[in-house]
Tab-separated table of C-alpha atoms in Angstrom:
chain	number	residue	atom	x	y	z
H	1	UNK	CA	96.903	83.242	105.221
H	2	UNK	CA	97.946	86.888	105.587
H	3	UNK	CA	101.283	88.322	104.572
H	4	UNK	CA	102.672	91.771	104.783
H	5	UNK	CA	105.172	93.429	102.408
H	6	UNK	CA	107.182	96.599	102.905
H	7	UNK	CA	109.059	99.054	100.729
H	8	UNK	CA	110.729	102.144	102.011
H	9	UNK	CA	110.532	105.109	99.564
H	10	UNK	CA	112.995	107.908	100.128
H	11	UNK	CA	113.316	111.261	98.351
H	12	UNK	CA	115.367	114.341	99.345
H	13	UNK	CA	115.127	117.779	97.874
H	14	UNK	CA	118.492	119.084	96.703
H	15	UNK	CA	119.577	122.554	98.216
H	16	UNK	CA	119.578	124.144	94.789
H	17	UNK	CA	115.872	123.204	94.062
H	18	UNK	CA	113.201	125.670	95.046
H	19	UNK	CA	110.500	123.017	94.871
H	20	UNK	CA	107.468	125.325	94.741
H	21	UNK	CA	108.316	126.164	91.037
H	22	UNK	CA	107.952	122.375	90.335
H	23	UNK	CA	111.582	122.236	89.171
H	24	UNK	CA	112.903	119.509	91.378
H	25	UNK	CA	114.290	116.083	90.768
H	26	UNK	CA	111.851	113.187	90.972
H	27	UNK	CA	114.814	110.738	91.523
H	28	UNK	CA	114.421	108.731	94.662
H	29	UNK	CA	115.065	105.299	96.157
H	30	UNK	CA	113.112	102.135	96.812
H	31	UNK	CA	114.593	99.967	99.616
H	32	UNK	CA	113.226	96.530	100.255
H	33	UNK	CA	113.461	94.327	103.332
H	34	UNK	CA	116.010	92.026	101.670
H	35	UNK	CA	118.458	94.912	101.493
H	36	UNK	CA	118.114	95.780	97.843
H	37	UNK	CA	117.981	99.390	96.932
H	38	UNK	CA	116.489	100.408	93.578
H	39	UNK	CA	116.996	103.790	91.970
H	40	UNK	CA	113.583	105.110	91.014
H	41	UNK	CA	112.085	108.126	89.373
H	42	UNK	CA	108.935	109.437	87.730
H	43	UNK	CA	108.437	108.411	84.164
H	44	UNK	CA	109.703	110.756	81.514
H	45	UNK	CA	106.341	110.621	79.920
H	46	UNK	CA	104.884	112.067	83.110
H	47	UNK	CA	107.640	114.515	84.209
H	48	UNK	CA	110.047	115.717	81.424
H	49	UNK	CA	113.836	115.789	81.659
H	50	UNK	CA	115.837	116.841	83.470
H	51	UNK	CA	113.474	116.330	86.487
H	52	UNK	CA	112.974	112.550	85.720
H	53	UNK	CA	115.819	110.105	85.403
H	54	UNK	CA	115.079	107.736	82.514
H	55	UNK	CA	117.737	105.232	83.643
H	56	UNK	CA	115.834	104.631	86.940
H	57	UNK	CA	112.726	102.425	87.369
H	58	UNK	CA	109.482	104.254	87.366
H	59	UNK	CA	106.242	103.231	89.087
H	60	UNK	CA	104.634	102.345	85.721
H	61	UNK	CA	107.403	100.047	84.672
H	62	UNK	CA	107.389	98.510	88.190
H	63	UNK	CA	103.755	97.848	87.905
H	64	UNK	CA	104.114	96.053	84.593
H	65	UNK	CA	107.136	94.115	85.961
H	66	UNK	CA	105.188	93.110	89.034
H	67	UNK	CA	102.352	91.595	86.923
H	68	UNK	CA	104.805	89.873	84.583
H	69	UNK	CA	106.961	88.532	87.451
H	70	UNK	CA	103.944	87.198	89.361
H	71	UNK	CA	102.554	85.455	86.274
H	72	UNK	CA	105.970	83.888	85.497
H	73	UNK	CA	106.580	82.605	88.980
H	74	UNK	CA	103.105	81.027	89.125
H	75	UNK	CA	103.528	79.608	85.635
H	76	UNK	CA	106.882	77.994	86.538
H	77	UNK	CA	105.339	76.475	89.628
H	78	UNK	CA	102.431	75.048	87.832
H	79	UNK	CA	104.592	73.701	84.984
H	80	UNK	CA	106.894	71.915	87.431
H	81	UNK	CA	103.887	70.388	89.138
H	82	UNK	CA	102.808	68.945	85.740
H	83	UNK	CA	106.299	67.550	85.107
H	84	UNK	CA	107.086	70.028	82.294
H	85	UNK	CA	110.712	71.182	82.410
H	86	UNK	CA	111.049	74.914	81.640
H	87	UNK	CA	114.651	75.928	80.448
H	88	UNK	CA	113.928	79.597	79.987
H	89	UNK	CA	111.077	82.141	80.224
H	90	UNK	CA	111.610	85.562	78.838
H	91	UNK	CA	108.728	88.082	78.716
H	92	UNK	CA	108.531	91.492	77.147
H	93	UNK	CA	105.570	92.868	79.047
H	94	UNK	CA	103.892	95.986	77.741
H	95	UNK	CA	101.557	98.246	79.832
H	96	UNK	CA	99.222	100.707	78.215
H	97	UNK	CA	98.250	103.847	79.964
H	98	UNK	CA	94.895	105.300	78.775
H	99	UNK	CA	91.791	106.851	80.298
H	100	UNK	CA	89.598	104.442	82.302
H	101	UNK	CA	85.796	104.581	82.412
H	102	UNK	CA	85.983	107.334	84.918
H	103	UNK	CA	88.178	109.448	82.598
H	104	UNK	CA	91.235	109.051	84.792
H	105	UNK	CA	94.661	108.050	83.556
H	106	UNK	CA	95.265	104.411	84.443
H	107	UNK	CA	97.285	101.344	83.419
H	108	UNK	CA	94.239	99.839	81.601
H	109	UNK	CA	95.927	96.840	80.061
H	110	UNK	CA	99.131	94.743	80.315
H	111	UNK	CA	100.110	92.338	77.594
H	112	UNK	CA	102.456	89.573	78.493
H	113	UNK	CA	104.473	87.926	75.675
H	114	UNK	CA	106.589	85.246	77.199
H	115	UNK	CA	108.884	83.184	75.039
H	116	UNK	CA	109.172	79.805	76.871
H	117	UNK	CA	111.626	76.947	76.122
H	118	UNK	CA	110.867	73.511	77.452
H	119	UNK	CA	112.971	70.342	77.460
H	120	UNK	CA	112.695	66.904	79.014
H	121	UNK	CA	110.409	64.009	78.187
H	122	UNK	CA	107.090	65.698	78.589
H	123	UNK	CA	106.206	68.407	76.072
H	124	UNK	CA	103.136	70.551	76.625
H	125	UNK	CA	100.476	70.868	73.935
H	126	UNK	CA	98.922	74.228	73.070
H	127	UNK	CA	95.980	73.289	75.183
H	128	UNK	CA	98.363	72.480	78.111
H	129	UNK	CA	100.059	75.911	77.670
H	130	UNK	CA	96.609	77.857	77.476
H	131	UNK	CA	95.609	76.051	80.623
H	132	UNK	CA	98.913	76.871	82.391
H	133	UNK	CA	98.620	80.489	81.485
H	134	UNK	CA	94.961	80.632	82.528
H	135	UNK	CA	95.766	79.058	85.900
H	136	UNK	CA	98.786	81.264	86.398
H	137	UNK	CA	96.579	84.314	85.835
H	138	UNK	CA	93.890	83.069	88.230
H	139	UNK	CA	96.406	82.222	91.032
H	140	UNK	CA	98.653	85.363	90.563
H	141	UNK	CA	98.386	87.557	93.685
H	142	UNK	CA	99.084	90.715	91.787
H	143	UNK	CA	96.636	89.989	88.914
H	144	UNK	CA	93.983	89.352	91.621
H	145	UNK	CA	94.739	92.820	93.084
H	146	UNK	CA	94.288	95.036	90.029
H	147	UNK	CA	91.571	96.086	87.617
H	148	UNK	CA	94.019	96.059	84.693
H	149	UNK	CA	93.131	93.791	81.834
H	150	UNK	CA	96.008	91.307	81.443
H	151	UNK	CA	96.404	89.229	78.231
H	152	UNK	CA	98.991	86.660	77.304
H	153	UNK	CA	100.367	86.230	73.801
H	154	UNK	CA	103.616	84.422	73.409
H	155	UNK	CA	105.468	81.531	71.998
H	156	UNK	CA	106.972	78.299	73.196
H	157	UNK	CA	109.182	75.671	71.889
H	158	UNK	CA	110.660	72.329	73.008
H	159	UNK	CA	114.406	72.235	73.082
H	160	UNK	CA	116.040	68.940	72.238
H	161	UNK	CA	117.636	67.543	75.364
């Protein structure tokens, strides 16, 4: 199986910006094949205001979101296959940028902290949940594509039906 994914990244210098003095906006757009356009920018921690737009998505946030999203989608699939009904899955994922073994800045770790609510007749045990997260990590395409250490800490509860 082979798949291909595309994103069109577009940036245009504003006429008032000289560019070579490094005083230019990093605001740009990501356009995806489904038609969605996402306003993007560099992270304020990398390029200070006013040259970054903190309200826009930055590559570091998108990286963390991609890992979290892939884990969640795989987890939901696996839970459904085991007859566990998930009512909600909310994750506050946190990525940490530090120097890697080569001394380069890298997203060296991402911690996922999903809060999951189950309902229905089947209620997962802690062992079931650990296994679901482990399998979701093993099967997640994004996790399989990065060197970043990914950990899962979170909580779950069974909601009365």
